[in-house]
Coordinates of C-alpha atoms in Angstrom, one line a residue:
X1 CA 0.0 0.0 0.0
X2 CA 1.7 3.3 -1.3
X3 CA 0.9 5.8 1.7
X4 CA -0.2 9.5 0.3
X5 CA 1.7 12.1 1.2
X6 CA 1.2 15.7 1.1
X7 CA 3.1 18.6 0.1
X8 CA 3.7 22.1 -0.2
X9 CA 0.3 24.0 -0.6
X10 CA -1.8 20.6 0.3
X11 CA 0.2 20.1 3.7
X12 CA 0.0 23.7 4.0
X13 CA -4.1 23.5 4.3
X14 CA -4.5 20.1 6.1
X15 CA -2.5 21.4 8.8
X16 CA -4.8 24.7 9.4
X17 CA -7.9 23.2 8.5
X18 CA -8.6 19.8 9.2
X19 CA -5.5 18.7 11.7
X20 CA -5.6 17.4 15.2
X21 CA -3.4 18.9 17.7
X22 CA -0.6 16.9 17.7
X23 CA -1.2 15.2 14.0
X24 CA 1.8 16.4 11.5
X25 CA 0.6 13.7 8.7
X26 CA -2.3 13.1 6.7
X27 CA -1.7 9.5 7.7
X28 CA -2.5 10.0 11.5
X29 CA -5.9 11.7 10.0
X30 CA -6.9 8.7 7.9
X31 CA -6.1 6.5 11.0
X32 CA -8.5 8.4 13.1
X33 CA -11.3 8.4 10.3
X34 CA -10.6 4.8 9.7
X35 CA -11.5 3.8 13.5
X36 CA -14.2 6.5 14.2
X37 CA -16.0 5.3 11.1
X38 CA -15.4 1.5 10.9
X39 CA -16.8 1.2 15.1
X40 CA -20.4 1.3 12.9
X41 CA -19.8 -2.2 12.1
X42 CA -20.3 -5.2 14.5
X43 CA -17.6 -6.1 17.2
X44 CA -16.2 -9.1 14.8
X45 CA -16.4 -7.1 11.9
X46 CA -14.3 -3.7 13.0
X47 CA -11.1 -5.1 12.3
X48 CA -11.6 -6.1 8.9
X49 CA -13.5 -2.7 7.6
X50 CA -10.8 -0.7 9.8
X51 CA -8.3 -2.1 7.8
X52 CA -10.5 -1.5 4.1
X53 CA -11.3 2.0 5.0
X54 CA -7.6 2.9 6.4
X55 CA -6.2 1.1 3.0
X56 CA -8.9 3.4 0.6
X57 CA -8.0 6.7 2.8
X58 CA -4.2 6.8 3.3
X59 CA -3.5 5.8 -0.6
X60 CA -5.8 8.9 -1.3
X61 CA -7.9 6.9 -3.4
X62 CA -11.1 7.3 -1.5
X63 CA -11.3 11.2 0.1
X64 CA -14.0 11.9 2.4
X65 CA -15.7 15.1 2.7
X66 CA -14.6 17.9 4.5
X67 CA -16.3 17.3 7.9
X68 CA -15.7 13.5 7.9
X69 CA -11.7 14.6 7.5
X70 CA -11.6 17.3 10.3
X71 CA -14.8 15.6 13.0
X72 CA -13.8 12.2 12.6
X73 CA -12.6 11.2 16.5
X74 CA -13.6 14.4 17.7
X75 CA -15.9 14.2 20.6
X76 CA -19.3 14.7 19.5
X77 CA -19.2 16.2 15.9
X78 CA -21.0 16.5 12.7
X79 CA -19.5 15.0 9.5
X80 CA -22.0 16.2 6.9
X81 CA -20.8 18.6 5.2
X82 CA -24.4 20.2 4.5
X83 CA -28.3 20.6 5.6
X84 CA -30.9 21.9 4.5
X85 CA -34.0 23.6 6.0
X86 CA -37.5 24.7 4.0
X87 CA -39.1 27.2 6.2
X88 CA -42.9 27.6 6.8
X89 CA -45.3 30.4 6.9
X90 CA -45.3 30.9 10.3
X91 CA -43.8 32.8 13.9
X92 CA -42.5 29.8 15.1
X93 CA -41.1 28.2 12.0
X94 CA -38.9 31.1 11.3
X95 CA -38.2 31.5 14.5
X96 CA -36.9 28.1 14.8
X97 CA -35.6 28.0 11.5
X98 CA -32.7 30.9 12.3
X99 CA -32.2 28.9 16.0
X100 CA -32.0 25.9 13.7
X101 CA -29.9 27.5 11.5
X102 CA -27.4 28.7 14.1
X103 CA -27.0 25.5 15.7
X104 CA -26.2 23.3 12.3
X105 CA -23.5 26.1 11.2
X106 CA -21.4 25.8 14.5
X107 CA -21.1 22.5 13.9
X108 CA -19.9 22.9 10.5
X109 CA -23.0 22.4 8.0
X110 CA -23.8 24.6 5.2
X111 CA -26.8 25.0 4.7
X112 CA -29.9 25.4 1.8
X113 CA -33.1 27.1 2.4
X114 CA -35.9 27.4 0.2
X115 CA -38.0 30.2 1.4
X116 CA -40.9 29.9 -0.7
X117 CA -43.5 28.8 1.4
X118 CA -43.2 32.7 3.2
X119 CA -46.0 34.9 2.2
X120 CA -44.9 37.8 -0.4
X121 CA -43.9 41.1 1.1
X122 CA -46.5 43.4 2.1
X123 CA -49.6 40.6 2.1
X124 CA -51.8 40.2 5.0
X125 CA -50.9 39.2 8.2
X126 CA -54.2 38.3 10.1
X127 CA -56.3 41.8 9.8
X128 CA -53.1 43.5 9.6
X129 CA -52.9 45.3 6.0
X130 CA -50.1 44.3 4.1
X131 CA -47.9 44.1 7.2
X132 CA -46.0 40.8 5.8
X133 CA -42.6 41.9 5.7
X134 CA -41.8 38.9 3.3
X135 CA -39.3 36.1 2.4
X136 CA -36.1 38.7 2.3
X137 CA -36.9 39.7 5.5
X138 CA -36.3 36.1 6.5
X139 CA -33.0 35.9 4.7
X140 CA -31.2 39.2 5.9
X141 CA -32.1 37.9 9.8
X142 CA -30.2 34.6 8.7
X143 CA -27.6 36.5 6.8
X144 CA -27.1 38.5 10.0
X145 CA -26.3 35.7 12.2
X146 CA -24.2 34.0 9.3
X147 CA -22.3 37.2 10.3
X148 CA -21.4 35.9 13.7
X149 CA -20.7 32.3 13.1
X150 CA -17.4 30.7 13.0
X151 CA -16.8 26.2 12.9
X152 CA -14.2 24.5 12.7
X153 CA -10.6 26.1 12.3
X154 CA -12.4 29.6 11.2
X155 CA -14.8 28.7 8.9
X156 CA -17.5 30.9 7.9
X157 CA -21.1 29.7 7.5
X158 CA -22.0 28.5 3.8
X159 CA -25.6 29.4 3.2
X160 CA -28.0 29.1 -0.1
X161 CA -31.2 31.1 -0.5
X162 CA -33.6 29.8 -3.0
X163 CA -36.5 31.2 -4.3
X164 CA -39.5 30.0 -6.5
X165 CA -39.5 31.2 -9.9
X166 CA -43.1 32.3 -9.4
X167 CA -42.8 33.8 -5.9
X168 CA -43.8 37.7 -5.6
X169 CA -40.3 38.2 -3.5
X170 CA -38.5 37.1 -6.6
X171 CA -37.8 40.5 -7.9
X172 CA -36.7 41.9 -4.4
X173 CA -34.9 38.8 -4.0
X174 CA -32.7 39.4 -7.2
X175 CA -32.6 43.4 -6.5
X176 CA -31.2 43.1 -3.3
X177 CA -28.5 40.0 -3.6
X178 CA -27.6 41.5 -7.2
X179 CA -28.2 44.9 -7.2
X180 CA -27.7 45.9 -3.7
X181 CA -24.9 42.8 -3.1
X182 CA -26.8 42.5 0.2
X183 CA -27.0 38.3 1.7
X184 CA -23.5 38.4 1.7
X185 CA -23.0 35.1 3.1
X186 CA -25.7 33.7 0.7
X187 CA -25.5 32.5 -2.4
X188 CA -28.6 32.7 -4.5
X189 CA -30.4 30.0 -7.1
X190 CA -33.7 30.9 -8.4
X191 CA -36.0 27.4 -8.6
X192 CA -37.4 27.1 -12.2
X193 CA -39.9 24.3 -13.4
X194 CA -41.2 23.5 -16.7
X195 CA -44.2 25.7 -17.0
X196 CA -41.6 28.5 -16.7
X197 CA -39.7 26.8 -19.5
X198 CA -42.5 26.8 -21.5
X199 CA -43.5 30.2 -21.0
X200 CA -39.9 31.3 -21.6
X201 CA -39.9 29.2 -25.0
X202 CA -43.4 30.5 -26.2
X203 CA -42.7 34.1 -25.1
X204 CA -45.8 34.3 -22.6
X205 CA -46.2 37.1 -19.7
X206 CA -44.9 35.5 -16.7
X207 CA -47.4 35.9 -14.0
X208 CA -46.4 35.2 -9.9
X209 CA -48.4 32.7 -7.5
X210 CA -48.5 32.6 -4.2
X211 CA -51.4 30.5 -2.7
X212 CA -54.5 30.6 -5.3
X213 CA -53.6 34.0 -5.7
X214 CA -52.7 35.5 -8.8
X215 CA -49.9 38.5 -8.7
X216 CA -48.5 41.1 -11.6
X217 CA -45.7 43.5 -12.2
X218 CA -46.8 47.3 -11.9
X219 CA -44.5 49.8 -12.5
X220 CA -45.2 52.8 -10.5
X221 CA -43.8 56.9 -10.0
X222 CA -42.4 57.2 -6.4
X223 CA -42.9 61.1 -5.8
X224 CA -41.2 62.3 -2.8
X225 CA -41.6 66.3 -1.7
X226 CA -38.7 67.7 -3.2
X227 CA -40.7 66.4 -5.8
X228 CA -37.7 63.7 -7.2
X229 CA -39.7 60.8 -9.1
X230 CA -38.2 57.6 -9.3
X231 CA -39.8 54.9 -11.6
X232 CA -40.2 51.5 -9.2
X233 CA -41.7 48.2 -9.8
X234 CA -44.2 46.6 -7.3
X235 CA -45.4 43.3 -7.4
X236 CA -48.9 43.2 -6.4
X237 CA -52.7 41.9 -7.0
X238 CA -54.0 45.3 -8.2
X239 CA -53.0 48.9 -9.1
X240 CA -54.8 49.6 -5.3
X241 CA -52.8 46.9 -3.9
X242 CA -49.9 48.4 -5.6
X243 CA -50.2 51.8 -4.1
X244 CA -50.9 50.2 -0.2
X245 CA -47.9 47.9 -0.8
X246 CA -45.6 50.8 -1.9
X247 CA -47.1 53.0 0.7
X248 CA -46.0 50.5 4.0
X249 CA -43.0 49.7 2.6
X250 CA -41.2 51.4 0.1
X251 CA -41.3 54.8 1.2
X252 CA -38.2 57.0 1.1
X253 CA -39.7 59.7 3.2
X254 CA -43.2 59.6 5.2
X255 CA -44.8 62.1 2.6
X256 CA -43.9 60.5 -0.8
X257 CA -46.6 59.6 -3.3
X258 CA -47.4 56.5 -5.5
X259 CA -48.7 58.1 -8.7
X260 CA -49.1 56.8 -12.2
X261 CA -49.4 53.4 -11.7
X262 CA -50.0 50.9 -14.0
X263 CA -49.9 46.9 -15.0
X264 CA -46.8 45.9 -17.2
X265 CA -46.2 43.0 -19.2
X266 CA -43.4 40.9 -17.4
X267 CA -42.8 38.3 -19.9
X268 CA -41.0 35.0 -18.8
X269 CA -38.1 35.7 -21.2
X270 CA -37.4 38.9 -19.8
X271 CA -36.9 37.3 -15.9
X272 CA -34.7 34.7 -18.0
X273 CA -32.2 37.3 -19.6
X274 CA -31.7 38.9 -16.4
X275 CA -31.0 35.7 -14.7
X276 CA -28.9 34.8 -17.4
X277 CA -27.0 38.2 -17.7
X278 CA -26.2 38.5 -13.8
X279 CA -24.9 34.7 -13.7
X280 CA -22.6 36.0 -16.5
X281 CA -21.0 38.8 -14.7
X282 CA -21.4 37.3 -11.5
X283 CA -21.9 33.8 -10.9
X284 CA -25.4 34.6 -9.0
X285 CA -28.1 33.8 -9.3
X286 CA -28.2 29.6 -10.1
X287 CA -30.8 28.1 -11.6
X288 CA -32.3 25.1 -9.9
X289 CA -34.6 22.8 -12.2
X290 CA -37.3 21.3 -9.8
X291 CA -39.2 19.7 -12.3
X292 CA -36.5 18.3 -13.6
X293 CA -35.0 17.1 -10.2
X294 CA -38.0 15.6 -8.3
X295 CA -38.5 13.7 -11.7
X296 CA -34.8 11.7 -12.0
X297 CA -34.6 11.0 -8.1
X298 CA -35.2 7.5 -6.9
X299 CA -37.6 9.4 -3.8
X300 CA -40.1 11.1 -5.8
X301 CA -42.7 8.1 -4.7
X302 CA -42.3 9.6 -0.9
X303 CA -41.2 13.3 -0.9
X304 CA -40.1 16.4 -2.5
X305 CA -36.8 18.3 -2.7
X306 CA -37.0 21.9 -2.9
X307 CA -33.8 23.2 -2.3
X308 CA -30.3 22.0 -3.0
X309 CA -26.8 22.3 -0.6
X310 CA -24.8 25.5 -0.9
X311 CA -23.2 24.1 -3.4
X312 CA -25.7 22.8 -5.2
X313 CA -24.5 19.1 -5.9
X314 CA -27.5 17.2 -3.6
X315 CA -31.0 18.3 -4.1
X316 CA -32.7 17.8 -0.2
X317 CA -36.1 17.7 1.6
X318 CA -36.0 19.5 4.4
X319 CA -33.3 19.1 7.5
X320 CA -32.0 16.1 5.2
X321 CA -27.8 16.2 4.7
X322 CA -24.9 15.7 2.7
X323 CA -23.0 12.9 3.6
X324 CA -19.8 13.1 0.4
X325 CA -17.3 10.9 -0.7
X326 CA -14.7 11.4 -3.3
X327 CA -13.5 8.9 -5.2
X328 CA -10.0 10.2 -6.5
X329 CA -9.9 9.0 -10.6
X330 CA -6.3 10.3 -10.7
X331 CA -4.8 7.5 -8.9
X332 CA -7.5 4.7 -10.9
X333 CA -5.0 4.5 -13.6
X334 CA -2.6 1.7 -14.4
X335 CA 1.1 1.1 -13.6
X336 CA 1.7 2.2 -17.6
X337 CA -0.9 4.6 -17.6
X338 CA -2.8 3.6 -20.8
X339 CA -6.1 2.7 -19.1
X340 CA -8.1 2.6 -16.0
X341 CA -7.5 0.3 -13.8
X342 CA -11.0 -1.3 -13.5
X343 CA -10.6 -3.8 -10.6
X344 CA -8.9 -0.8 -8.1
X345 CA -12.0 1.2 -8.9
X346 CA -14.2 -1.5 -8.2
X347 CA -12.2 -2.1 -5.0
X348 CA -12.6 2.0 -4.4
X349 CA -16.4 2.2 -4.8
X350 CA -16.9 -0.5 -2.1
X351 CA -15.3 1.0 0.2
X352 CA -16.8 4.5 -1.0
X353 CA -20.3 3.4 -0.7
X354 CA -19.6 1.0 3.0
X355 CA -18.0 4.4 4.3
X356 CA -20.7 6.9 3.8
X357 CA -23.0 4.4 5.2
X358 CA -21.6 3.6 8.2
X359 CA -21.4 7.4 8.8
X360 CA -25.0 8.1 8.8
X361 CA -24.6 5.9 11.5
X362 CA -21.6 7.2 13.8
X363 CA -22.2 10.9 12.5
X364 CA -23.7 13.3 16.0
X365 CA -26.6 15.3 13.7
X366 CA -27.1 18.9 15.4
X367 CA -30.9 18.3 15.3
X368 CA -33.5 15.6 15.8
X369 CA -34.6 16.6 12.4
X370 CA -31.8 15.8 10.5
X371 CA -31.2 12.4 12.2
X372 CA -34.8 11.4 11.3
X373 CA -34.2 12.4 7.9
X374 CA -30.9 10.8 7.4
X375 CA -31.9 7.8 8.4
X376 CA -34.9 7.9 6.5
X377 CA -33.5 7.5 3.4
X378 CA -29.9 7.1 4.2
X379 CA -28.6 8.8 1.5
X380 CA -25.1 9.4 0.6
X381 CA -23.2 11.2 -1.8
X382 CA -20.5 9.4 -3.6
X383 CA -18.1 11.3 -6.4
X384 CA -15.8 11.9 -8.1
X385 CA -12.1 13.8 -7.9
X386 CA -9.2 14.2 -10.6
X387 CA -11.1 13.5 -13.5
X388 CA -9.5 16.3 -16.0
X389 CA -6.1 14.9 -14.4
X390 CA -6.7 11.6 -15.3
X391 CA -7.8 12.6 -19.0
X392 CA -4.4 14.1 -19.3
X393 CA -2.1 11.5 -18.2
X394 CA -4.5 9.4 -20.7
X395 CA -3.5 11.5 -23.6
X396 CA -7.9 12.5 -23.7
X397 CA -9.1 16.0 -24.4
X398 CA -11.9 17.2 -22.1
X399 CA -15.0 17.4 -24.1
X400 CA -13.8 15.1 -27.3
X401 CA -16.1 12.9 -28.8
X402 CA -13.6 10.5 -27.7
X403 CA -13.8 11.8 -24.2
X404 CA -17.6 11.5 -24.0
X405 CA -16.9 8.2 -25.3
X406 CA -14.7 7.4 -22.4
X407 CA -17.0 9.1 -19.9
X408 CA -20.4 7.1 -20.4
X409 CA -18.7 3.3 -19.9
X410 CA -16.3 4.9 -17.0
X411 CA -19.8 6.3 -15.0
X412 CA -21.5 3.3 -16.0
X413 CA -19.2 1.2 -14.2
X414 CA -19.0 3.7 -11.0
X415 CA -23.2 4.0 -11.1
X416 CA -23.6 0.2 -11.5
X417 CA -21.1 -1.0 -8.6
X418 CA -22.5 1.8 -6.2
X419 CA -26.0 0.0 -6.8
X420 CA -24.5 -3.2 -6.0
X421 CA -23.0 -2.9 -2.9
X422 CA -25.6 -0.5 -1.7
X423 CA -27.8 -3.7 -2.4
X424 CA -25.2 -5.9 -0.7
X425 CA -25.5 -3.7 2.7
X426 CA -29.0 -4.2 2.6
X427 CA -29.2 -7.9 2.4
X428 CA -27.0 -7.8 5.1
X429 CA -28.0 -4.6 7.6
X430 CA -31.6 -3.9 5.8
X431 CA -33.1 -1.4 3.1
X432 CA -33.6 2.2 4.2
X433 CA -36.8 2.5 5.8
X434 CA -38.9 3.7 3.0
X435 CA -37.7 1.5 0.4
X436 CA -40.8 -0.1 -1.4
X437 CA -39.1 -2.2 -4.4
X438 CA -41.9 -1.5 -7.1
X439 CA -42.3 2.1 -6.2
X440 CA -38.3 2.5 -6.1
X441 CA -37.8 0.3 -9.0
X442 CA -40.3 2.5 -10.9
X443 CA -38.4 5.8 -10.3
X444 CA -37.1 8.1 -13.8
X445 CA -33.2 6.9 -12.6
X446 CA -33.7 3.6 -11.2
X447 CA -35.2 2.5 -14.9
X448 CA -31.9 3.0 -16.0
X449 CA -29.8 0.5 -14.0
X450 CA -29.0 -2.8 -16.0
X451 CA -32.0 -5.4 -15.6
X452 CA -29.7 -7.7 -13.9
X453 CA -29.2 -5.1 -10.8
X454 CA -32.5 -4.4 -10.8
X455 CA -33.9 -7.8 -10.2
X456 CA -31.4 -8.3 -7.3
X457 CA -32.9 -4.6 -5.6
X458 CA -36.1 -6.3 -5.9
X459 CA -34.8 -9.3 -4.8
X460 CA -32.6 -7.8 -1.4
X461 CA -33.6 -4.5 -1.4
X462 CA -30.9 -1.3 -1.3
X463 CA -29.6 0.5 1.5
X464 CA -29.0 4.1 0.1
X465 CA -32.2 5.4 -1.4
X466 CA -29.6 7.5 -4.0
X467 CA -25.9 7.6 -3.4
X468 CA -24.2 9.6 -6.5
X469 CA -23.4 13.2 -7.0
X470 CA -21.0 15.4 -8.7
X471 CA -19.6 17.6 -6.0
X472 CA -17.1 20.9 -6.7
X473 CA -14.2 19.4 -4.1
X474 CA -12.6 23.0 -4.3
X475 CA -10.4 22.3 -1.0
X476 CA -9.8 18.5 -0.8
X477 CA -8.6 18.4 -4.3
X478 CA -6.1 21.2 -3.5
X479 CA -4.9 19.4 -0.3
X480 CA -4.8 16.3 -2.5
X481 CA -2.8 18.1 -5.2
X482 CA -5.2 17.0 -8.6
X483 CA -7.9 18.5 -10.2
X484 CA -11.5 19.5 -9.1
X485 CA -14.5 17.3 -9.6
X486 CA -15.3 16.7 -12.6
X487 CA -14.6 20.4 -13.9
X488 CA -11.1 21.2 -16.3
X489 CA -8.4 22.4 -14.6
X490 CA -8.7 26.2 -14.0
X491 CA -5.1 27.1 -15.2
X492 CA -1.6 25.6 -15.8
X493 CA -0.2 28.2 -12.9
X494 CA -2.2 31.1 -11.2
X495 CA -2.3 33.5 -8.3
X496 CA -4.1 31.5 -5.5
X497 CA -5.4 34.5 -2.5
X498 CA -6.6 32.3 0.9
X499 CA -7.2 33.6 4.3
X500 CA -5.3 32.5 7.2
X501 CA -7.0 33.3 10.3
X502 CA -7.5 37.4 9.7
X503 CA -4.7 37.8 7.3
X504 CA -5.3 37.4 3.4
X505 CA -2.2 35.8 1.5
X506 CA -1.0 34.8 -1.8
X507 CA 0.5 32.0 -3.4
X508 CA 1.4 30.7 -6.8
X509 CA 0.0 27.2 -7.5
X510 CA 1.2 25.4 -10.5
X511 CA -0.7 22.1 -12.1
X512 CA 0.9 19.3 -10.4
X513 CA 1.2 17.5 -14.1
X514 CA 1.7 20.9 -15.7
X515 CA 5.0 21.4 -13.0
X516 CA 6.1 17.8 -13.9
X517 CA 6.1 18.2 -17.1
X518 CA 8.3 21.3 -16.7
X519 CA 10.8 19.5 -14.6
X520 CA 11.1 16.8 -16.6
X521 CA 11.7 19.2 -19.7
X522 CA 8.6 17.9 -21.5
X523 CA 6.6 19.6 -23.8
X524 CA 3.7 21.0 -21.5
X525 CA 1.3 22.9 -24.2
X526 CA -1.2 20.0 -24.3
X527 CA -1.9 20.7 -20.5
X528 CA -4.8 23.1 -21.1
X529 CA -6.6 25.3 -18.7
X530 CA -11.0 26.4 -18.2
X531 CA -10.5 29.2 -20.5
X532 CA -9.2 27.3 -23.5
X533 CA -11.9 25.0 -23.8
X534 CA -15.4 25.9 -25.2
X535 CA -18.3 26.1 -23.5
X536 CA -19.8 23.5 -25.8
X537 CA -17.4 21.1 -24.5
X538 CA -17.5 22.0 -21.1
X539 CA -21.4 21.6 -21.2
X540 CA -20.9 18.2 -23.2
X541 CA -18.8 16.9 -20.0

């Protein structure tokens, strides 16, 4: 068993971010994770999975997420890297939803809220006229307390916001994360579905819902004394309702005036281009597809994901978690390096797929909520590192037809042995509670899976309800020294800024293949960087 070790840059993080006192090697780290995670099996079986998970962890072929490498053997932690929480229309929801909130970032979760399901901005409250203050309101108190939050060797709190496409907040929503560059600790997506599609492709007026209610864009002059006009926009269910919204809360001064108001056509297209423009110049908002998600998940038969992790990898129900596991394709290759080496990846998914399991089990959830759901489904989260990394050293150009090629048998083969042993744990530890074989068999994605694993599901059930993602491994695959997920390289060298407790600092990071191809004096121009391939290709992969 080669024994990974780190260096320079990689080192450099491990030891401020995920090190216990005392621990100088990644070795000592894999040992811990190792025993922490393999005391989920039984008594005669510790020994053996030790040893599997210990082997799979200190060659860096299997790499755990971030909270399994810097909990495990810590008293008491949380290893899931992310939660996520759907808020309802209520006191006490979102009042227990920041609490809530609070709690799962000081142990170390991101977290993705949907806040849909929180009346517009300036609807009734009761008998109360438009005294909602709405769903932003709900996000700048949880962007507040992101402020304060620290886990972990420093780490700030990771937060999503989502929104429903046809929401009333969703032009406040953009205005102030965009415009304003307020939720500063927030990333945004913007939840589309297919009617929107539709609408977008046919070049209807785009019309907001909340409820049964029906809500349209009005633009209105905002007159203040000094008579300054300002042109504004105020989603509401009448030109009356317009001017009562604008008057409780978007006054500049107690006297101004809502005059001139009238209904606009806000066509579908027009919300698309701006979502489109700003995630050009910005990288906000996302766009998250729930028609398209709660229809290729193998849990549509028992619930519904409405929000996705801050990163946006694993769509989630509510208080349900990431639990992520890397397997690291730049070491799946063979002595010679001409082709995977199929029976090592086999060998890497098992353990993989055992891991994640047995974590759900050892893991100490922040909340009763998110043990429920954990163990409800007992999902995991199993990709992939090093993929652009082990193109290169394959002679394959990301996004070739001959790449593509490549791809579809090599995530085949890591889709078909997840299902397996996920089916092996079950015959021997049990399906996750809500399996039902004809309603999980039945699922968009579960259709997909060769007829022979399919029969033995039905047959033995499966113990992960889903267990693949793609995730962006920005940090891991930096202390690991290969490239992210399953995105190109960024550059061959570049300027690398990081914080180290309060002080920012720079580095120079070269491509670990690009630098070896410098020392060894080899030509190093087919080592290619994100900006130098197309968008077309990238989109392909």
């Amino acid at each position: 068993m080669k024994q990974k070790k780190l260096e320079g840059l990689g080192q450099r993080i491990f030891e401020q971010r995920y090190s216990y006192p005392g621990e100088k090697d990644y070795a000592d780290r894999c040992y811990s994770i190792a025993k922490h995670v393999a005391s989920a099996e039984k008594e005669e079986e510790k020994e053996k999975w030790f040893d599997r998970f210990y082997e799979a962890l200190n060659t860096g072929d299997f790499i755990p997420g971030g909270r399994i490498i810097y909990g495990s053997g810590r008293n008491r932690q949380n290893l899931l890297n992310c939660y996520a929480i759907e808020p309802e229309d209520s006191v006490e929801s979102i009042g227990k939803t920041i609490q809530d909130m609070y709690r799962i970032s000081c142990g170390g979760g991101g977290i993705g809220f949907n806040f849909s399901k929180i009346r517009p901005k300036g609807d009734d409250i009761g008998n109360v006229k438009n005294s909602s203050p709405g769903a932003v309101s709900v996000m700048k108190m949880i962007n507040e307390v992101g402020n304060h939050v620290k886990a972990g060797k420093n780490r700030r709190t990771a937060l999503m916001a989502e929104l429903n496409v046809e929401h009333p907040d969703l032009l406040e929503f953009l205005h102030v994360k965009l415009d304003l560059n307020s939720l500063s600790n927030f990333n945004i997506s913007v939840a589309i579905n297919d009617d929107f599609i539709k609408a977008c492709e046919k070049d209807k007026e785009w019309t907001f819902k909340f409820g049964n209610k029906e809500y349209y864009v009005f633009s209105v002059d905002r007159v203040s004394p000094d008579g300054t006009t300002k042109k504004i926009q105020i989603v509401a269910l009448s030109e009356e309702d317009a001017a009562s919204r604008g008057s409780n809360h978007y006054l500049w001064h107690p006297d101004d005036k809502f005059l001139n108001i009238e209904r606009v056509e806000y066509k579908a297209i027009d919300l698309w281009n701006r979502l489109w423009d700003n995630a050009v110049e910005s990288g906000d908002p996302g766009i998250f597809n729930l028609s398209l998600t709660n229809k290729h998940t193998n849990m549509s038969y028992f619930l519904k994901m409405n929000q996705t992790n801050p990163c946006g990898e694993i769509p989630l129900e509510s208080y349900a978690n990431c639990c992520l596991g890397h397997i690291n394709l730049a070491n799946m290759l063979t002595e010679d390096e001409s082709d995977i080496d199929w029976k090592r990846l086999a060998k890497t998914i098992r353990a993989g797929i055992r891991f994640l399991d047995d974590v759900l089990t050892v893991n100490h959830y922040p909340l009763p909520e998110c043990k429920t759901a954990g163990e409800r489904s007992r999902r995991v989260g199993l990709g992939t590192l090093g993929l652009h990394h082990m193109l290169i050293r394959l002679g394959i150009k990301y996004g070739s037809e001959k790449c593509l090629e490549f791809l579809d048998r090599l995530y085949a083969t890591i889709r078909d042995e997840a299902y397996l042993t996920s089916m092996y744990i079950a015959r021997e530890k049990g399906a996750f509670p809500e399996f039902n074989s004809d309603k999980y068999l039945d699922e968009e994605f579960a259709r997909t899976l060769p007829a022979r694993i399919r029969m033995l599901i039905k047959q033995n059930g499966i113990r992960n309800a889903v267990m693949l993602t793609a995730a962006p491994t920005g940090t891991i695959s930096m202390v690991h020294g290969t490239s992210t997920g399953i995105e190109p390289i960024f550059a061959p060298m570049y300027n690398r800024r990081y914080r180290e407790g309060n002080t920012w600092r720079q580095t120079v990071v070269l491509d670990p293949l690009f630098k070896e191809a410098l020392e060894k004096g080899e030509d190093a121009s087919h080592i290619v960087g994100a900006y130098d391939i197309t968008p077309e290709q990238h989109m392909a992969v």
